[in-house]
Each structure stands twice: as structure tokens, then as C-alpha cells.
mmCIF file of C-alpha atoms and ligand atoms in Angstrom:
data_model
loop_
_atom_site.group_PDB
_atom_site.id
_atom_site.type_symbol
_atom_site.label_atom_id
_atom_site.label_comp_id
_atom_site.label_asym_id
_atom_site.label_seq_id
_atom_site.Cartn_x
_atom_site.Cartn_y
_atom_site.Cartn_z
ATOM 1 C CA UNK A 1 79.733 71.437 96.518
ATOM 2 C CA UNK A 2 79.627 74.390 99.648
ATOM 3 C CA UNK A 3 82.359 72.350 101.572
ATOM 4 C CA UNK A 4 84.487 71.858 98.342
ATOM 5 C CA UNK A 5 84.226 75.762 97.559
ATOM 6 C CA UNK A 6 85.078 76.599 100.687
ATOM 7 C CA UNK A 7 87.791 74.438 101.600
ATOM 8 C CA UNK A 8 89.496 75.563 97.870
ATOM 9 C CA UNK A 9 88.949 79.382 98.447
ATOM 10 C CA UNK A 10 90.571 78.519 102.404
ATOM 11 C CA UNK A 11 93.731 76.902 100.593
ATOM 12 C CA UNK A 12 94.007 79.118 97.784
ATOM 13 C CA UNK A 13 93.710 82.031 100.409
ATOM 14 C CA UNK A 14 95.827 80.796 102.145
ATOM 15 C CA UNK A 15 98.881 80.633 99.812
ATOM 16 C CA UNK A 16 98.258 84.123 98.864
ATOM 17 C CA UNK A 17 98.682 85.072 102.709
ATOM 18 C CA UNK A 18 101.582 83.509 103.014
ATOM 19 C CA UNK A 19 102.940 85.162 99.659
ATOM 20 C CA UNK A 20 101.841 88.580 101.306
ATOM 21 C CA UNK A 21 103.643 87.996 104.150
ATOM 22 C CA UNK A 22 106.958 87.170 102.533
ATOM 23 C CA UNK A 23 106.579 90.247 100.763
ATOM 24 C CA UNK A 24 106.054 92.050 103.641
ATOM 25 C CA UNK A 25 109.830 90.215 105.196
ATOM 26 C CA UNK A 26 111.417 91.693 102.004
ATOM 27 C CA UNK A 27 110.583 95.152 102.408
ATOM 28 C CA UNK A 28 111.662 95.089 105.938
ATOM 29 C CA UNK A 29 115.516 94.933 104.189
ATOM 30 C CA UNK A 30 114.680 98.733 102.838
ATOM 31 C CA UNK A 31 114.929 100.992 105.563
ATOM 32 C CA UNK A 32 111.855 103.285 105.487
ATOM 33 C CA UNK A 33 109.375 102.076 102.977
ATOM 34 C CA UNK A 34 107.306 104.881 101.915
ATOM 35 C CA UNK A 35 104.692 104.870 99.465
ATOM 36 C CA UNK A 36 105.298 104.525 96.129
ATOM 37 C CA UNK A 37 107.679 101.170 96.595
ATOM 38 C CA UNK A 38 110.148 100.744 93.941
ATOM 39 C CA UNK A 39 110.911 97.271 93.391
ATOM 40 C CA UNK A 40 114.201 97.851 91.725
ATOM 41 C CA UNK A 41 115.118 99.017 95.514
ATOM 42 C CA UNK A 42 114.416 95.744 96.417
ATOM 43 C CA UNK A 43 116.915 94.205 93.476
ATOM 44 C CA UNK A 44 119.123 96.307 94.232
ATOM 45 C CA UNK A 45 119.551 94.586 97.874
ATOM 46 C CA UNK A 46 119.638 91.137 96.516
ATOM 47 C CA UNK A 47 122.546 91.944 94.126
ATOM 48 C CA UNK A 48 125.118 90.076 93.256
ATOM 49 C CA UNK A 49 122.709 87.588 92.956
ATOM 50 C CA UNK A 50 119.714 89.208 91.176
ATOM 51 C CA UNK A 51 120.142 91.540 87.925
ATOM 52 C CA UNK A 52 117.118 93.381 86.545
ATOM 53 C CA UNK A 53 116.696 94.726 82.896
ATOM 54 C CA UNK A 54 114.598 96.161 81.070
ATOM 55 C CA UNK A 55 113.528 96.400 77.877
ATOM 56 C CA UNK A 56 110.782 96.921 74.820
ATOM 57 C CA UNK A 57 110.100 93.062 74.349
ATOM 58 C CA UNK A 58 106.533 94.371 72.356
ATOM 59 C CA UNK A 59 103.832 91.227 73.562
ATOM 60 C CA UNK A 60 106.143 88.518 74.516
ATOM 61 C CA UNK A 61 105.918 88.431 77.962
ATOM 62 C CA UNK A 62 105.210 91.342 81.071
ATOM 63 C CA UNK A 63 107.962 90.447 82.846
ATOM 64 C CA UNK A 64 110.493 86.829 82.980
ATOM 65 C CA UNK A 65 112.609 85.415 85.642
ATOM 66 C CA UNK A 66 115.654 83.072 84.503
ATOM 67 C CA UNK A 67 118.556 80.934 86.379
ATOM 68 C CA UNK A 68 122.067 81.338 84.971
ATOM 69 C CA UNK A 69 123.699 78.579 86.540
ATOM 70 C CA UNK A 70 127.238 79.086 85.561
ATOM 71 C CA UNK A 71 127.280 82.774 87.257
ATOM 72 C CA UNK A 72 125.238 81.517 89.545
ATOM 73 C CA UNK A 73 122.668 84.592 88.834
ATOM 74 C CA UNK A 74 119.204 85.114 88.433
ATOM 75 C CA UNK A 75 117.853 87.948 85.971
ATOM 76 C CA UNK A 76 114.799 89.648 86.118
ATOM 77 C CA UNK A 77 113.242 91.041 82.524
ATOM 78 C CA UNK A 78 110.830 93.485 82.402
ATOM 79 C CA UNK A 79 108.887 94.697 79.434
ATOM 80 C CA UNK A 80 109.316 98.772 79.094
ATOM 81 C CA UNK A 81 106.687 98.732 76.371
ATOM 82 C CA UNK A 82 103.956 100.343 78.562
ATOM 83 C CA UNK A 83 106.560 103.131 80.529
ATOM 84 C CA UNK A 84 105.512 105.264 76.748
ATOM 85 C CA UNK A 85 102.101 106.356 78.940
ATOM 86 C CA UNK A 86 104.493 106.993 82.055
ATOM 87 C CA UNK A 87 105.611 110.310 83.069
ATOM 88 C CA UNK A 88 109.034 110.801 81.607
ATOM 89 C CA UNK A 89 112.014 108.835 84.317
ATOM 90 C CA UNK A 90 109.102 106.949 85.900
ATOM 91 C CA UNK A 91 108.166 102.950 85.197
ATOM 92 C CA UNK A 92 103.812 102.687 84.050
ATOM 93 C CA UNK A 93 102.150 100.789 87.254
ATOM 94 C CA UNK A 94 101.788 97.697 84.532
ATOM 95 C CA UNK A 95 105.824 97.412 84.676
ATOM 96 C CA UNK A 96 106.050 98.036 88.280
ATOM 97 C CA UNK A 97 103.594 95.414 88.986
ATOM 98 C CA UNK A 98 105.383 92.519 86.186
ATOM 99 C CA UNK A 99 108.839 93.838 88.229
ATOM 100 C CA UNK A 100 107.247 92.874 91.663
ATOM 101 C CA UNK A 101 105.704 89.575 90.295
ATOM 102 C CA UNK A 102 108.886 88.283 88.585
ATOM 103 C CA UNK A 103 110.134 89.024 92.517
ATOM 104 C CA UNK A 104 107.754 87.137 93.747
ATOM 105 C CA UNK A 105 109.445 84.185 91.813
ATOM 106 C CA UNK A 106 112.345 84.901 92.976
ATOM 107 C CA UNK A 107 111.742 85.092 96.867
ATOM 108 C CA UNK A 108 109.114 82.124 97.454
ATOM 109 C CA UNK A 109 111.304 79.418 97.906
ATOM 110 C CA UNK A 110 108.808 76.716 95.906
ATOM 111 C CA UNK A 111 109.254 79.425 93.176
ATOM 112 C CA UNK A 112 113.017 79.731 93.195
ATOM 113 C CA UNK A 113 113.852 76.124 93.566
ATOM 114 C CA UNK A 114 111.847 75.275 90.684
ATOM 115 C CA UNK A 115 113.794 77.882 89.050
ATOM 116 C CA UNK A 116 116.817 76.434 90.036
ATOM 117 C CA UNK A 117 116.124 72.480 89.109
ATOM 118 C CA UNK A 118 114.562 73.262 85.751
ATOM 119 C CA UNK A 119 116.748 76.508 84.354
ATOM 120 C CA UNK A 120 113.435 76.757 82.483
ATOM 121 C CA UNK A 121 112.669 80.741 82.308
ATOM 122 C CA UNK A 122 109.333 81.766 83.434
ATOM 123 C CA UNK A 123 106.643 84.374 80.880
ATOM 124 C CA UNK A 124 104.649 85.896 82.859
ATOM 125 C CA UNK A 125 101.671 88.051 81.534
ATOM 126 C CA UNK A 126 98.664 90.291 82.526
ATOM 127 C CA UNK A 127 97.273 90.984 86.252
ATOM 128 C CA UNK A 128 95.415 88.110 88.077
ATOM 129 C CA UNK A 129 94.397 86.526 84.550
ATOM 130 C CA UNK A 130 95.730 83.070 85.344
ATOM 131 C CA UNK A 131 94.141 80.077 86.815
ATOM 132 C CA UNK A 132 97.526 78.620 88.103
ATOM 133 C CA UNK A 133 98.049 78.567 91.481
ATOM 134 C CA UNK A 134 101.895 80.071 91.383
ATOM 135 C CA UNK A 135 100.782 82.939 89.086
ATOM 136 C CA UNK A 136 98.268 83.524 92.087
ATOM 137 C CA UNK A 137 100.915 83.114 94.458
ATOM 138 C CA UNK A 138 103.487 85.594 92.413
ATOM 139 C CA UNK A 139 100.404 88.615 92.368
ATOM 140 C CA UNK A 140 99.377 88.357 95.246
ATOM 141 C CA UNK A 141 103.335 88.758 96.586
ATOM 142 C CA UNK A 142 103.319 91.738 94.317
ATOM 143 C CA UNK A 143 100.169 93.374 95.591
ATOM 144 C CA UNK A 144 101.259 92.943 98.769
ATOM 145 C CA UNK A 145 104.972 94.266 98.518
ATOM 146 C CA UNK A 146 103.982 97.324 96.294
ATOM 147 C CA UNK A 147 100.793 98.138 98.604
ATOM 148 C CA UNK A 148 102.051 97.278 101.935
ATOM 149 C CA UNK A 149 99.598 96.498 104.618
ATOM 150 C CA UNK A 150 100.953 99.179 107.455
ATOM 151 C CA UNK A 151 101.085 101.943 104.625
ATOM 152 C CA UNK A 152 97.225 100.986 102.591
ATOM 153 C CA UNK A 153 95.147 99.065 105.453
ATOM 154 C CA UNK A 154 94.390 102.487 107.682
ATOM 155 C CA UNK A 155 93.332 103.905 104.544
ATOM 156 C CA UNK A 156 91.075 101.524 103.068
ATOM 157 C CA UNK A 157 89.584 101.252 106.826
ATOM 158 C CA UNK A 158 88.951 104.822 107.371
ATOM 159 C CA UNK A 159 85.385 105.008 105.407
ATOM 160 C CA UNK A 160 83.377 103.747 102.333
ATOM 161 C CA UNK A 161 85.069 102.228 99.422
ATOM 162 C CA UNK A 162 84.597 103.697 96.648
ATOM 163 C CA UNK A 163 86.829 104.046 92.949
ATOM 164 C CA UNK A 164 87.691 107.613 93.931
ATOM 165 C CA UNK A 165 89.552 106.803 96.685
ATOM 166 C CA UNK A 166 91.011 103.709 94.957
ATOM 167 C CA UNK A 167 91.932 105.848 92.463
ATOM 168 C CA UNK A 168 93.958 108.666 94.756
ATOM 169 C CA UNK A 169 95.358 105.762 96.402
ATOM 170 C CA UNK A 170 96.634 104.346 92.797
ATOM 171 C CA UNK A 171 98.367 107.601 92.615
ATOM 172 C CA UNK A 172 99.696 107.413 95.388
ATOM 173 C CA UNK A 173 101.134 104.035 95.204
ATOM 174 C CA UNK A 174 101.881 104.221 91.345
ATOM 175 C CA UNK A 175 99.809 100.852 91.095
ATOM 176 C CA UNK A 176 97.110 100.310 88.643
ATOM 177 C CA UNK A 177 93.166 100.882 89.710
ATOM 178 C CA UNK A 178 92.590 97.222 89.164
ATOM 179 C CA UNK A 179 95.347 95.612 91.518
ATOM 180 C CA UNK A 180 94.875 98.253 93.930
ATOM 181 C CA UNK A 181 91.314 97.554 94.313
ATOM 182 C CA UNK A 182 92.555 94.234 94.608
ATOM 183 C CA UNK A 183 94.085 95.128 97.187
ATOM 184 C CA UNK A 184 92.336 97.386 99.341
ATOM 185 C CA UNK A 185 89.626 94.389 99.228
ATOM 186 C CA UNK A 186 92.477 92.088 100.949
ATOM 187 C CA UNK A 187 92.664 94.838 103.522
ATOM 188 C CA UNK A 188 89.130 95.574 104.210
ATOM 189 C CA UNK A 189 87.700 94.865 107.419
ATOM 190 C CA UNK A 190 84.292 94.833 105.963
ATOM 191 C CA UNK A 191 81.992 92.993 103.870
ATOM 192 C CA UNK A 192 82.807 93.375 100.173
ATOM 193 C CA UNK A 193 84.629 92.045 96.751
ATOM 194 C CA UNK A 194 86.100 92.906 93.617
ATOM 195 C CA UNK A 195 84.823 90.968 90.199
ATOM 196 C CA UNK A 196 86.343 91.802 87.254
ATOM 197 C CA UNK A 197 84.098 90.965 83.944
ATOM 198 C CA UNK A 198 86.361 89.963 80.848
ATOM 199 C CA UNK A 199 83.967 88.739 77.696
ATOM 200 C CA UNK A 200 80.690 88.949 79.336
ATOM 201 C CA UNK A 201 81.098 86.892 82.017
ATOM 202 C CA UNK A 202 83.216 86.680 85.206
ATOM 203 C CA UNK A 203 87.152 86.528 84.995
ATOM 204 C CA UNK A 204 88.145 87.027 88.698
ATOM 205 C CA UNK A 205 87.000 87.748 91.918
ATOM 206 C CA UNK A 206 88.777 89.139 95.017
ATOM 207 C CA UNK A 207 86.471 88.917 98.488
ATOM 208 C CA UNK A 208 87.213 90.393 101.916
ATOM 209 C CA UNK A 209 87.099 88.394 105.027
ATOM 210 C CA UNK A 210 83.943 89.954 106.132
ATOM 211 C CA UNK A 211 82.119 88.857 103.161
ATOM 212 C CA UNK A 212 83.672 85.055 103.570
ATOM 213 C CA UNK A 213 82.563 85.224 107.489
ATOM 214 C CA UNK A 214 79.242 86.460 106.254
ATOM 215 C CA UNK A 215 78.510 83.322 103.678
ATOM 216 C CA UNK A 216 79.128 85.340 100.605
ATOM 217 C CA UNK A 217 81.745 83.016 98.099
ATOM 218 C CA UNK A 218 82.995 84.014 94.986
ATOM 219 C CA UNK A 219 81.487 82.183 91.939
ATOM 220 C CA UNK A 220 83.583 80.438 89.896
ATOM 221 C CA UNK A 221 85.575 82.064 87.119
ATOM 222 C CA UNK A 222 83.747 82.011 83.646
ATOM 223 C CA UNK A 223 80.218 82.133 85.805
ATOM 224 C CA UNK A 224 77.317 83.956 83.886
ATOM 225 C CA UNK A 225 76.239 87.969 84.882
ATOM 226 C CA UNK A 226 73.655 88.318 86.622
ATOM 227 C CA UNK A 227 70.550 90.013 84.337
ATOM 228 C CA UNK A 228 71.163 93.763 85.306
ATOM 229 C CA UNK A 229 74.732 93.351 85.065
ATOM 230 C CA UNK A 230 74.676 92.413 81.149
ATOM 231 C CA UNK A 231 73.633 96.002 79.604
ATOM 232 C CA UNK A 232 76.991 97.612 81.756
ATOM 233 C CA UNK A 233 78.711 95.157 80.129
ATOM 234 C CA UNK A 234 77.707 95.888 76.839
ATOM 235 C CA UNK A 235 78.172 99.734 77.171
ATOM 236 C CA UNK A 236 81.867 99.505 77.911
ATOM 237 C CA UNK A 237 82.049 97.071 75.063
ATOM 238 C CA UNK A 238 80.232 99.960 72.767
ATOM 239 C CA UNK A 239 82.634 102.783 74.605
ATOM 240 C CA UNK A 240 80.067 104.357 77.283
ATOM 241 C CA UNK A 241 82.225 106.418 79.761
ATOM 242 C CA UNK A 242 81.893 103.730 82.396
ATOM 243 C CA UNK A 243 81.375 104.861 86.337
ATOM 244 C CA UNK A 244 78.032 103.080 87.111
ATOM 245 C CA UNK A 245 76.356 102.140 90.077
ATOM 246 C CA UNK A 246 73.505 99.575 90.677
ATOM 247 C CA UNK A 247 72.149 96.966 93.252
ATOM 248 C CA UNK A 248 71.785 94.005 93.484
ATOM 249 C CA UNK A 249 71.031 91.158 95.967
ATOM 250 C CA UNK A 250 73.994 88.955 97.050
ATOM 251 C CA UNK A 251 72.817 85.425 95.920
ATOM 252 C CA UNK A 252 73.193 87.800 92.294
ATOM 253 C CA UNK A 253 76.620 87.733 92.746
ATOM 254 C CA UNK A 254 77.835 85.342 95.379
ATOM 255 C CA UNK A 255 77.505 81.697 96.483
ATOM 256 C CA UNK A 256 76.131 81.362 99.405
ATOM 257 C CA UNK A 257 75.682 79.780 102.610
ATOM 258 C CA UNK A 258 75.356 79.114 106.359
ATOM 259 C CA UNK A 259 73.940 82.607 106.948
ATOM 260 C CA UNK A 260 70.036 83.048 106.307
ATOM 261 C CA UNK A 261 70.049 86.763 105.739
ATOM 262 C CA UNK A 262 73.523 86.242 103.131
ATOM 263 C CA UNK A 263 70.878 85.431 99.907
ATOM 264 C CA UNK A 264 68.734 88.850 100.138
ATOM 265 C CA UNK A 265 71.616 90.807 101.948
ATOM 266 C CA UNK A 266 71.511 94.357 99.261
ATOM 267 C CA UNK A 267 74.644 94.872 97.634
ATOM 268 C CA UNK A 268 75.911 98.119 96.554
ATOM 269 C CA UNK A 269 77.363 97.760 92.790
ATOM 270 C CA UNK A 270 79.979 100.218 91.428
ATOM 271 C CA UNK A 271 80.897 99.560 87.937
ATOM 272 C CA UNK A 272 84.336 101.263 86.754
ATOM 273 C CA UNK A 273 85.556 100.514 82.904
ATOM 274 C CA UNK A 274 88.981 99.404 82.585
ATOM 275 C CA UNK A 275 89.545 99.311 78.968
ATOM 276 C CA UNK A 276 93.084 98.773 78.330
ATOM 277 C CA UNK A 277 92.610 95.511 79.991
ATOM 278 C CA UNK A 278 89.063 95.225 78.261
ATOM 279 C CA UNK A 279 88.154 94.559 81.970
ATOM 280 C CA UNK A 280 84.981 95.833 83.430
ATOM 281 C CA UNK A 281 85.242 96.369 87.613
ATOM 282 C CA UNK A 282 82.661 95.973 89.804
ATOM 283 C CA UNK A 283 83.179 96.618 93.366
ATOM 284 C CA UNK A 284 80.883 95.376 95.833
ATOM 285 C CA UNK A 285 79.516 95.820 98.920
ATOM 286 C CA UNK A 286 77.480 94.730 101.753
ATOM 287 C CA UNK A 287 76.054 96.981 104.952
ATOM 288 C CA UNK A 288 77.288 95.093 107.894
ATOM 289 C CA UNK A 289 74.224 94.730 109.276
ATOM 290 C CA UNK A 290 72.479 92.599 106.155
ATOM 291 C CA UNK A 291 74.956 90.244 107.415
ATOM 292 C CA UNK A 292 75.263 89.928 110.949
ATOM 293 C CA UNK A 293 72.500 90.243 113.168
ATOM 294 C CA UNK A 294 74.511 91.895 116.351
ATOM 295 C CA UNK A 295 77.209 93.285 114.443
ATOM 296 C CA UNK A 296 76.756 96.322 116.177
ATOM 297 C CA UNK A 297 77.890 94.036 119.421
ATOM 298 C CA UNK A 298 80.748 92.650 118.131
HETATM 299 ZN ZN1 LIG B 1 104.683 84.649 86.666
#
């Protein structure tokens, strides 16, 4: 069971570094990227062969990619119906992100040349809420082109993490507080994780290298909250103004393994309400040294 949850968080970790990567090709076509990216730049460059529009199309999909064979064009909708909470001329973070995730269909090549063979136009819906690997694949290419590494890593490695600071960098990027967190996770060089709860139990998780190298693995989607955990969840569901903090120990929250102090290691909990996306946060994280013995040598 330890070998098969490892070797599937390796592969599916892998994909999503690859995605990130490509993203990071694409914005080296702009020719200063500066925080926040727009990824209608980014069309822009690919045109004749990419068109974007955009539109109210109320809940039937975030964002959609399709082939036009006979102009030999690709088109790239995005839903408008959230730019009503956006400052007036500016696109909500939720559209940004669909834009940059209907990109990331169009640049991976698997993506595209599925695209291509089939015609078959792609829905795409909601942040990190699906199991399939390409929808993985697709957010993690938009994380990583609207939050580039070179601009967010020195941040998010410069002290704590907390939601304040994910928040000022949210504004800064025009991203949402959930896919930046997201994000600045990817980009930590320390132990810690992102879970999101979605109806009382866990919808996703996001975990930094550090907390992988320290035998701390995600649970799997759907898992059960641990005991403290349940009365935060029912708050937000009641409406409590939610910016909580608790503790915890890491078997709690994590699998884990092949690290004796990883079970009892303490971890920090900070709970932060999401409720458009009826998401609860909780960002977590680990001292360093309940991890690794000599970390201080490293
Ligand atoms: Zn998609």
C-alpha cells in the first residue's frame, strides 16, 4: 500500500512538473513577464492559430478548448460570468485561471493532439476538483504560467507561510487564494501542504517536497477529518468568519512512513473559509526539525 502511494503521487507529480515547465517555455515568448500574467498575452502570440472569446455562458463550463479543422484554428472560450465581482476592465482570478487551463490544452502536445484526432471540444470546470489526470495536468500548467516560479518562489521562501501573505500575493498575481496557496506549496522549500475540505471530508491535497522527503503523504481524496478538524468544518458550513488555527500531529493528517519521528511530528493548522467554492483550506505545516534529525546540517 506505502510503495503503491508513493510510486502514484511520484508519477502524478511528475506530470504536473512537466506541465509547469512547459508553462514556464511559453512565457519565455513574452518579453518581460511581470506579475500579474495575462494569458490573453500569451494568445495573442499564438495567433493565427489560437482565437480567444469570451463570454457569459452562466454554468456550462469555466472555460472550453475546440479544433476547427477547416480553418485550421483552435478557439479558446472563457466564461465572463464571474468578471461581475472584478474591478471594472479587469478578468475575476476564476476566469484568468479557466483562460490559462484551456492553454494548458492547447500547449501540451498529448492535450492538443487529442484535440486534433477527436474535434471533440473539451468543458472544463472548477479549480483542482477533478480526479483525471489531464485536468491535473491542465491546472497545474495554469498555476504554473500565471504564478511563475522566478517571480513567486523567493517570496514564498523568504519566511513563514501563512494566508496573509498568500493573500497579498493573490493580489498581486490576480490569482485566487486557493490556487495560489496551491502554489506557493509547489514552491516551498519546506515541510508543508495544502488540503482543501469539500463536504466534510478531504477533496484535495497539495504537499511540498519537504514534507514528501520527510514521510508525510497525502491521504487519499474523500479520506475522513481527523476529530478536531470536524467542528471547523461545521462552522464554515453554519457561516463562522473562518481564519482558525489548531494542531495537530502529522499521522492526523498524513500517511506516513520511513521516518520514525514523521507520526508525532506537530503540525501547525491554519484553517481559511473559502465559501464561494464551499471549500474549507487548511494549510499545514511542519518545523523542520520534527522531521529531520540534522536538518540544521544539511
Ligand atoms: Zn480542462
Amino acid at each position: 500500500m506505502a510503495k503503491r502511494t508513493k510510486l502514484e503521487w511520484a508519477e502524478m507529480q511528475n506530470r504536473q512538473e512537466k506541465a509547469i515547465e512547459h508553462a514556464a517555455e511559453v512565457l519565455g515568448v513574452l518579453p518581460a513577464a511581470s506579475a500579474p500574467i495575462d494569458p490573453l498575452d500569451i494568445v495573442k502570440s499564438e495567433k493565427p492559430l489560437l482565437r480567444a472569446m469570451g463570454a457569459d455562458f452562466r454554468d456550462r463550463f469555466d472555460g472550453q478548448l475546440e479544433y476547427h479543422p477547416a480553418k485550421n484554428r483552435f478557439l479558446l472560450f472563457y466564461n465572463t460570468k464571474y468578471d461581475l465581482r472584478a474591478l471594472p476592465g479587469e478578468h475575476h482570478p476564476r476566469t484568468r485561471f479557466s483562460m490559462a487551463h484551456e492553454l494548458g490544452h492547447y500547449f501540451l502536445a498529448s492535450h492538443r493532439a487529442f484535440l486534433r484526432r477527436t474535434g471533440q471540444s473539451h468543458p472544463s470546470k472548477g479549480e483542482f476538483l477533478s480526479d483525471r489526470i489531464i485536468e491535473a495536468e491542465a491546472d497545474a500548467f495554469a498555476a504554473g504560467l500565471l504564478m511563475p516560479r522566478d517571480l513567486l518562489g523567493p517570496l514564498v521562501n523568504e519566511g513563514d507561510l501563512t494566508f496573509s501573505q498568500i493573500e497579498e500575493w493573490a493580489r498581486t498575481f490576480n490569482t485566487s487564494v486557493t490556487s495560489t496557496a496551491r502554489r506557493s506549496i509547489e514552491l516551498s522549500d519546506y515541510p508543508c501542504a495544502l488540503i482543501g475540505l469539500r463536504e466534510g471530508c478531504v477533496g484535495f491535497s497539495f504537499f511540498s517536497r519537504g514534507m514528501i522527503d520527510g514521510g508525510c503523504y497525502p491521504r487519499s481524496r474523500g479520506s475522513d477529518l481527523p476529530a478536531q478538524a470536524k467542528p471547523k468544518w461545521q462552522g464554515f458550513l453554519g457561516g463562522a468568519p473562518m481564519k482558525a488555527e489548531g494542531q495537530a500531529f502529522a499521522r492526523e493528517w498524513c500517511q506516513t512512513y520511513e521516518n520514525g519521528q514523521a507520526e508525532s511530528a506537530p503540525v501547525y493548522e491554519y484553517y481559511f473559509g473559502v465559501p464561494s467554492m464551499q471549500t474549507l483550506l487548511v494549510l499545514l505545516t511542519i518545523p523542520e526539525e520534527e522531521l529531520f534529525l540534522n536538518s540544521e546540517n544539511d
